[in-house]
XYZ file of C-alpha atoms in Angstrom:
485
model
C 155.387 55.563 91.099
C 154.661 58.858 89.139
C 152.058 61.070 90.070
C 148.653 61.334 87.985
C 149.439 64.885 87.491
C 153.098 64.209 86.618
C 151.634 61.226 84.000
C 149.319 63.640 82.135
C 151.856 66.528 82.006
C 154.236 64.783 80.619
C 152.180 63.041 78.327
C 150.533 66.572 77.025
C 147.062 64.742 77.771
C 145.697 67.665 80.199
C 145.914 70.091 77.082
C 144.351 67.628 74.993
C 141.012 65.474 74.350
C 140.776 62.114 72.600
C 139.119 62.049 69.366
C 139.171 59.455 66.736
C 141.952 57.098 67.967
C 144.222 60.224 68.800
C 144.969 62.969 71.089
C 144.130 66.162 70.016
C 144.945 69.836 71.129
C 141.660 71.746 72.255
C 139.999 74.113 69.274
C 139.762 77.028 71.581
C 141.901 78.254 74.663
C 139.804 77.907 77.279
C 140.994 76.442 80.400
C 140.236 75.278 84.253
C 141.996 74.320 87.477
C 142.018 70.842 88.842
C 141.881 72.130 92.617
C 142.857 69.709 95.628
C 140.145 69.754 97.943
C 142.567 68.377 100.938
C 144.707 71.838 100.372
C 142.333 73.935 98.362
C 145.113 74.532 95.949
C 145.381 74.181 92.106
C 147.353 70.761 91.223
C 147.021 71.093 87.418
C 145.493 73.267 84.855
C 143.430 71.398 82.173
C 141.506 72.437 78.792
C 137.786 72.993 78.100
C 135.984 71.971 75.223
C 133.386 74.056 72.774
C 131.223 73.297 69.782
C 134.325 72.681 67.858
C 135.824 70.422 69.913
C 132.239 68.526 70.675
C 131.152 68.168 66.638
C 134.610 66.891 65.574
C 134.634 64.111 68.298
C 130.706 63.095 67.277
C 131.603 62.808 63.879
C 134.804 60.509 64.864
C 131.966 58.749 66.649
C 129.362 59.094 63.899
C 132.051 57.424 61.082
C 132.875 54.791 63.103
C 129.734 53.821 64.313
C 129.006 51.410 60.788
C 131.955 49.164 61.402
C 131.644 49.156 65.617
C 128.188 47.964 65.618
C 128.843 44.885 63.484
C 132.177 44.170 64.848
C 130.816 40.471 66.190
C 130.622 40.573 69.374
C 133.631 38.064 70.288
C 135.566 40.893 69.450
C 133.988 43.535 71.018
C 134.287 41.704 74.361
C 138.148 40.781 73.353
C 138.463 44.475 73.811
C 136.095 45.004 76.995
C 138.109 42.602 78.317
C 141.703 44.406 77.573
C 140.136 47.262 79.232
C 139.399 45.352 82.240
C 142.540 43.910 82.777
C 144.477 47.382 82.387
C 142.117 49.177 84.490
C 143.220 46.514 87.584
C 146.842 47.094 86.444
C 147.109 50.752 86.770
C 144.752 50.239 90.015
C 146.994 52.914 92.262
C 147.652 55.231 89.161
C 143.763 55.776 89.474
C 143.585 55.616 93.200
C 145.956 58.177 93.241
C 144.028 60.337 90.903
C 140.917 59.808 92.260
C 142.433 61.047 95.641
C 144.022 63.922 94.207
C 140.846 65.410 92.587
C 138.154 64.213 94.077
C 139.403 63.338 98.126
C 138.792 60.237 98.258
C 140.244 58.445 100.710
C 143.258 56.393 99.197
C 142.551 53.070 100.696
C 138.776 53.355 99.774
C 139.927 54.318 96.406
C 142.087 51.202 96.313
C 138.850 49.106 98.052
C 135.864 50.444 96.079
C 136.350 53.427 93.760
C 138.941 51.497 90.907
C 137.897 47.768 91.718
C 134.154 48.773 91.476
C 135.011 50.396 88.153
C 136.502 47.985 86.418
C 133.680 45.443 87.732
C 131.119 47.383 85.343
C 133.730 46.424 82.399
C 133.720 42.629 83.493
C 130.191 42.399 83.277
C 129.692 44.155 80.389
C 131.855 41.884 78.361
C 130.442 38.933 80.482
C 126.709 39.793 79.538
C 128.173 40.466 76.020
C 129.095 37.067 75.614
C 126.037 35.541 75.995
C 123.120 38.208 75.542
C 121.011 36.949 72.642
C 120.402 39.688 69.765
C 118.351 38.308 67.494
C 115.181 36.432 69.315
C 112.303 34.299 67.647
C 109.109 35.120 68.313
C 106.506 32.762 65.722
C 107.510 33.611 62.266
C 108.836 37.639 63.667
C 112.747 38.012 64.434
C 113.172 40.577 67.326
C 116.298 42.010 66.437
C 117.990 43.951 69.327
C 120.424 46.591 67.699
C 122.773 49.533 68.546
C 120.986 52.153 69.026
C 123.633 54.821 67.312
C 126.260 57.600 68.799
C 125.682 58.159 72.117
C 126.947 61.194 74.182
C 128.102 59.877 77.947
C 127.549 62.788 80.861
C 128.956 61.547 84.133
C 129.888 63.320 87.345
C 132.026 64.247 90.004
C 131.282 61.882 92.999
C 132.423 58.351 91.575
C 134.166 59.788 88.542
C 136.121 56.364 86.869
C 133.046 54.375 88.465
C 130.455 56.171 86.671
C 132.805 56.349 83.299
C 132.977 52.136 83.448
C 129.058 52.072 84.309
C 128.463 53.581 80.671
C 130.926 53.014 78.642
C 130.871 49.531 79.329
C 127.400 48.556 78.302
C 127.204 51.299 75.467
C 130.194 49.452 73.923
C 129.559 46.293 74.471
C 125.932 46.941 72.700
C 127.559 48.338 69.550
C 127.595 51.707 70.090
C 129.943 54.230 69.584
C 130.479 57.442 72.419
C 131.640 61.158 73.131
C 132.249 60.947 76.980
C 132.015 64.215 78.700
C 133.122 64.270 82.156
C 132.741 66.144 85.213
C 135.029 69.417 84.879
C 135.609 68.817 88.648
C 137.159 65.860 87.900
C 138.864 65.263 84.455
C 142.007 63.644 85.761
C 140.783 59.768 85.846
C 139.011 60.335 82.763
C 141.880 61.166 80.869
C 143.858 58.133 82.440
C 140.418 56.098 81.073
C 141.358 57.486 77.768
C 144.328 56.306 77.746
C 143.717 52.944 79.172
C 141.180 53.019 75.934
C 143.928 54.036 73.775
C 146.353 51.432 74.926
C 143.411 48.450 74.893
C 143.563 48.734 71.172
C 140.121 50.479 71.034
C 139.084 51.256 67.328
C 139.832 54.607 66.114
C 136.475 56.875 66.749
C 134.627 54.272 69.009
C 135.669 55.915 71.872
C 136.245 59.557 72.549
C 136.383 62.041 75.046
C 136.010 66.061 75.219
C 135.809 67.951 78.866
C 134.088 70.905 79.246
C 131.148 72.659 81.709
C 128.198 71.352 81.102
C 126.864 74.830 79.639
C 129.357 74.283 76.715
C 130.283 70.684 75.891
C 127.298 69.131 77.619
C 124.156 71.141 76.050
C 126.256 70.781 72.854
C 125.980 67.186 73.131
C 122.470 67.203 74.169
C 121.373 69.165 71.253
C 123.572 67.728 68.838
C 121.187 66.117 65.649
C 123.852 63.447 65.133
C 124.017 61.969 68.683
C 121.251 59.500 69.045
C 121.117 59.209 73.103
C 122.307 60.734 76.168
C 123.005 59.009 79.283
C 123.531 61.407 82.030
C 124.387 60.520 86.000
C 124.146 64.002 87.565
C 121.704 66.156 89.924
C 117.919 66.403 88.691
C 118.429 70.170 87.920
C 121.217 68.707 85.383
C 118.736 66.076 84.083
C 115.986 68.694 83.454
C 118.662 70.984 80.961
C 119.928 67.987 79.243
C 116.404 66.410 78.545
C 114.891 69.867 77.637
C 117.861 70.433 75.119
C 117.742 66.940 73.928
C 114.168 66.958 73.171
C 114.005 68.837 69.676
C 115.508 66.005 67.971
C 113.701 63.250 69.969
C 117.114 61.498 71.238
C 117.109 59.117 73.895
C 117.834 60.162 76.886
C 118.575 58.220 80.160
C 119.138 59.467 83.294
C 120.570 58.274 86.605
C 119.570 61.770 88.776
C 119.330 62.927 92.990
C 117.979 60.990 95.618
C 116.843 61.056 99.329
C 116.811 57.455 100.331
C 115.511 55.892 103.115
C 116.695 52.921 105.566
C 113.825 51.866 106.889
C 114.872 50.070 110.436
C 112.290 47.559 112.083
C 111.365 47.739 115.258
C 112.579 43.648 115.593
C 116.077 44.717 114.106
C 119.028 43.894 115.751
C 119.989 47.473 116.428
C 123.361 46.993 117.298
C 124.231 45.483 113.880
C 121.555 47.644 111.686
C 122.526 51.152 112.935
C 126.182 51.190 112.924
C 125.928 49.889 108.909
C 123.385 52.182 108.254
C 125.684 54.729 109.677
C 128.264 53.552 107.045
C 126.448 53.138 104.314
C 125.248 57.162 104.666
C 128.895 57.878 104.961
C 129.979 55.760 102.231
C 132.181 58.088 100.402
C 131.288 60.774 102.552
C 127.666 60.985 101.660
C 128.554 61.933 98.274
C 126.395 59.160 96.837
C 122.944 59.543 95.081
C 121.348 56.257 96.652
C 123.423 56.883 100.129
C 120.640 56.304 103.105
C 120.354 59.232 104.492
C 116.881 59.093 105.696
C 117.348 56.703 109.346
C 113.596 55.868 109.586
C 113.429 54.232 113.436
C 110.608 53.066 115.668
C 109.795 55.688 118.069
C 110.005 54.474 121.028
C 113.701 53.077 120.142
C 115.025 56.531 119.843
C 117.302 56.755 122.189
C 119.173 53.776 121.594
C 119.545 54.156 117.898
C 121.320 57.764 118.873
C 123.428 56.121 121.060
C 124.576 53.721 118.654
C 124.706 55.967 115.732
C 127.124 58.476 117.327
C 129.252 55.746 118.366
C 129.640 54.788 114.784
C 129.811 58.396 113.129
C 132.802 59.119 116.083
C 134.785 56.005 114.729
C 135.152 57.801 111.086
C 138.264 59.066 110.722
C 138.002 62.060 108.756
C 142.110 63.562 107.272
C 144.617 63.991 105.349
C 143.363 61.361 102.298
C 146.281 59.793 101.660
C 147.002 58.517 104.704
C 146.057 55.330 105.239
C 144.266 55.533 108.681
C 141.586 57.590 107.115
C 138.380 56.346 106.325
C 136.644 60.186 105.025
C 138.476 63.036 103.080
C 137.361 65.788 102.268
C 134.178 67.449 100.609
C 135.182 67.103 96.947
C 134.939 70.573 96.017
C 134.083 73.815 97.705
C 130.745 74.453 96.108
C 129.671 71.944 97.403
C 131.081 71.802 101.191
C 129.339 75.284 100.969
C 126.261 73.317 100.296
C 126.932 70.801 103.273
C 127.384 73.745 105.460
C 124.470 75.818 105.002
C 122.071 72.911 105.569
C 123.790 71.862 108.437
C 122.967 75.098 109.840
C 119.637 75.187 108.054
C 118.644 71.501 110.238
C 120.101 73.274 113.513
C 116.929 76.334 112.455
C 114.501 73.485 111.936
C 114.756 72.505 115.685
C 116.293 69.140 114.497
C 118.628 67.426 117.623
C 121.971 67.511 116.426
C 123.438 63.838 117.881
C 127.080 64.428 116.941
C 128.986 66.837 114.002
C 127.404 69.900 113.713
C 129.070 73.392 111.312
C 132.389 73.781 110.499
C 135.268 71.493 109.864
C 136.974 69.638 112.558
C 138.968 71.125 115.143
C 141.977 69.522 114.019
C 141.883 70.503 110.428
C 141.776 74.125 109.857
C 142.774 73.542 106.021
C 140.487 71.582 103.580
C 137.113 71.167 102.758
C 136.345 68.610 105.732
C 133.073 68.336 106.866
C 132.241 67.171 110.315
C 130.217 63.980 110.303
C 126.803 65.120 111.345
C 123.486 63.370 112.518
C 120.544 64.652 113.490
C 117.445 63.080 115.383
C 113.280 63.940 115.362
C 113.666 64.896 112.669
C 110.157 66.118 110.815
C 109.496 64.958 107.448
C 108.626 68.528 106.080
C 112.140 69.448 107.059
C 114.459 70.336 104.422
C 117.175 68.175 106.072
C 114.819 65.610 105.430
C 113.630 66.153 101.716
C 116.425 67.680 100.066
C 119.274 65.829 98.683
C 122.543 67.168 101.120
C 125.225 65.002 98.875
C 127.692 65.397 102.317
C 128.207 63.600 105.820
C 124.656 64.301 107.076
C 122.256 61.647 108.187
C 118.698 62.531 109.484
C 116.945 60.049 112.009
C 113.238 60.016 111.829
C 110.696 58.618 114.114
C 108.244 56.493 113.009
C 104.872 54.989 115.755
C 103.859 52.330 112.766
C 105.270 50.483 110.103
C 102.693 51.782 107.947
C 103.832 55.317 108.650
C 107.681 54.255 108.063
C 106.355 53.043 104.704
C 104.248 56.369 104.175
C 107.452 58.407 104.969
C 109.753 56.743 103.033
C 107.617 57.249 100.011
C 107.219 61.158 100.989
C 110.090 62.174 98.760
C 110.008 63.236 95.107
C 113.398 61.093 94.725
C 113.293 57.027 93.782
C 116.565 55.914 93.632
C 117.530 53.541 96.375
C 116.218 52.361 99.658
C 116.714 49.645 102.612
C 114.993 47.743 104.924
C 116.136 46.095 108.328
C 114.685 43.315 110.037
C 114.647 39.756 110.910
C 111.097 38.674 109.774
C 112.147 38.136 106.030
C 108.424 38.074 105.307
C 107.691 41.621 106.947
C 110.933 42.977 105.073
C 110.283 41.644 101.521
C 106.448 42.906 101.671
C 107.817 46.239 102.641
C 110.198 46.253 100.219
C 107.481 45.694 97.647
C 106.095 49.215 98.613
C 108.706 51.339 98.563
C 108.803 53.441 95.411
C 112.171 52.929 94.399
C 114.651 51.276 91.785
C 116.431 49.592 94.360
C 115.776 48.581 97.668
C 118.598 46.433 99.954
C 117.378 44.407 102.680
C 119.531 43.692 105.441
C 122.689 45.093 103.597
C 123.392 42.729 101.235
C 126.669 42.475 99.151
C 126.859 45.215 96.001
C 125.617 43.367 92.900
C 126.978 44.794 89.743
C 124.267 42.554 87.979
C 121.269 44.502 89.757
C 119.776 47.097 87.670
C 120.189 50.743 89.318
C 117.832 53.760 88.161
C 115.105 55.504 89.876
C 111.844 56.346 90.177
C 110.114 60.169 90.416
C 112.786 62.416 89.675
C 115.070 60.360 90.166
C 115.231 59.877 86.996
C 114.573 57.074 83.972
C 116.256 54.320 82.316
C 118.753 52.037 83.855
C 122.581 51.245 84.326
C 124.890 47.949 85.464
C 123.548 43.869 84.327
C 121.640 42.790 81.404
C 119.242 46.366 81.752
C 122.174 48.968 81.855
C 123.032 47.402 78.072
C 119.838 47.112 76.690
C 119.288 50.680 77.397
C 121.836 51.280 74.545
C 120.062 48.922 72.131
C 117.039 49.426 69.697
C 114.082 46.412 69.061
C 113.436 45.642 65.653
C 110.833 43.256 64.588
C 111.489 41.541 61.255
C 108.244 39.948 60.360
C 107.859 36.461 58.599
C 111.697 36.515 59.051
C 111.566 32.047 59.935
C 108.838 31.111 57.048
């Protein structure tokens, strides 16, 4: 099979964006490295976007935008559903690309990263089919509409995932969008593009300019004929884009950091709770927003939680990411396995017990931004290993001596985004679950519903993606009065 790389170079797409049912050359000359984080080399050289670039795509978007959103809605789902099914045909195309520029590890690529993806797609064109736009209410009609252009900021960690998780919904609702994605991770995007392209989407519904966020994305923010901004990113990120988007009142929705908790009871069966809680930190290496990386356990089970949870953090394979014996690759980029590693060291200053992991990259792999798995235990909650967001293989085990206190520290965090609960009194779990300040909160580590509205609370930002609520968020209310007399 051809590489990603080898696809877009031969296609021209790295030198290119797609704007208004075509691939265009970049306005200016400006361009960046896609860097393999397995070899810390440059794989392919891609361009940037500017103003230029940014205005001609939004006014693709802008002109197409009066046709898209009354396209009926058969049709618009005709084409979710073309995207869908391509998506799951080029599955290792992706996999591959999502390896190559991001480190994932190609069979959790193949698992999670593409099938995940194109699961946002399915249930966009599923809720599509059946979501009622026009509502009576008495004699009033509440109309439900597309809200306009919308300008799409997504990031590095789940790059195609992220893509699907608005493009989906924002299409499906009537919009039309400029998609801006991470600069650290452009290759799947263009293959989305494509995918687009070859689904038969509508010239200008769909287009996409990369750039650094400076450039493209405060363009976009700012930009008086893009009507909302959806950004998944860090809260710092969220701030800029809200602040620049504020002038001319667009919406803006953002998916932002997070800290969350796994709250373990003390009547948990340990053996089953800690190793998944293990995982689901690790899940693609930590670099989730909503990965648990708070372990809150009962005090006086300390010891046996460490036991356990080194156990499972010294199973992780962590190599070479295209083999297919390895279940972590590498920190996607070197900003930030800098990051990882100075609050690695920062938790060993805190006086935090380091269970397993520790600085530096394993002894076996003197090349590549690989991060040893790391956990530490008592853990403090003023520590900064326990209230900033690491986004890397670093789990923090607090102590708790009530379950009032594990609810109390779960809640100490200026982040919302996700949170779990263990235990086998369902009763005990679902109250506690009512008290945790979050937009999501798994008990028992249930199955990932696409369905389930994901957001946050605090700074974790506002709005909502994926089900029913990740479309609506793309749709206006309009109330046509005496509309059934």
């Amino acid at each position: 099979m051809t590489s990603p790389v080898r696809h877009l170079t031969e296609t021209g797409f790295l030198g290119k964006f797609y704007i208004d049912g075509e691939w265009r050359k970049a306005a200016g000359s400006a361009t960046a490295p896609v860097v393999n984080p397995a070899t810390e080399q440059p794989i392919a050289e891609f361009a940037l976007g500017n103003d230029e670039d940014v205005d001609c795509a939004v006014a693709a978007a802008r002109q197409a935008f009066a046709g898209w959103s009354i396209t009926p809605p058969a049709e618009r789902a005709a084409l979710l559903d073309r995207v869908h099914d391509l998506l799951l045909e080029r599955l290792e195309l992706f996999a591959q690309a999502l390896t190559c520029e991001m480190g994932a590890a190609i069979t959790y690529a193949r698992r999670a990263q593409v099938p995940l993806a194109a699961e946002h797609i399915r249930v966009a064109r599923d809720n599509l089919a059946t979501y009622p736009f026009i509502t009576p209410r008495g004699s009033t009609a509440i109309m439900r509409e597309a809200i306009g252009t919308c300008g799409l900021i997504t990031p590095w960690n789940w790059p195609l995932y992220q893509i699907t998780a608005k493009v989906g919904p924002a299409l499906a609702a009537g919009c039309t969008v400029m998609l801006k994605p991470s600069e650290l991770s452009p290759l799947s995007a263009l293959l989305f593009a494509e995918v687009m392209h070859d689904a038969g989407c509508p010239p200008g519904v769909f287009n996409l300019v990369n750039g650094t966020g400076p450039i493209v994305g405060a363009r976009l923010a700012s930009h008086p004929q893009v009507d909302m901004i959806s950004i998944t990113g860090s809260t710092r990120a969220g701030v800029l884009v809200a602040q620049a988007a504020a002038p001319t009142v667009k919406r803006v929705a953002q998916e932002l950091g997070g800290k969350s908790p796994n709250i373990i009871l003390p009547d948990a069966d340990l053996s089953r709770a800690v190793p998944l809680g293990v995982g689901a930190a690790f899940r693609n290496l930590g670099q989730s927003c909503s990965a648990p990386t708070r372990m809150l356990v009962s005090r006086s089970q300390m010891e046996e939680v460490e036991t356990l949870a080194a156990a499972a953090a010294s199973e992780l394979l962590v190599g070479d990411p295209l083999s297919e014996s390895t279940t972590h690759g590498p920190i996607a980029n070197r900003p930030q396995f800098e990051r990882v590693q100075t609050i690695i060291g920062v938790g060993l200053e805190e006086g935090a017990k380091l269970v397993i992991g520790g600085p530096g990259r394993p002894d076996n792999l003197p090349i590549g931004l690989y991060a040893r798995p790391t956990i530490f235990s008592n853990v403090r909650g003023d520590m900064r290993i326990a209230q900033e967001e690491i986004f890397g293989p670093v789990l923090s085990i607090i102590p708790y001596d009530s379950v009032e206190e594990a609810i109390e520290i779960a809640n100490d965090t200026v982040y919302g985004l996700g949170a779990h609960v263990q235990g086998t009194d369902m009763e005990a779990v679902r109250a506690i679950a009512r008290q945790i300040q979050s937009g999501q909160v798994h008990l028992n580590y249930p199955d990932w519903d696409p369905n389930a509205p994901f957001g946050g609370y605090k700074r974790s930002g506002n709005g909502r993606e994926y089900g029913l609520e990740g479309m609506e968020e793309y749709l206006e209310t309009k109330a046509v009065l005496g509309f059934y007399r």
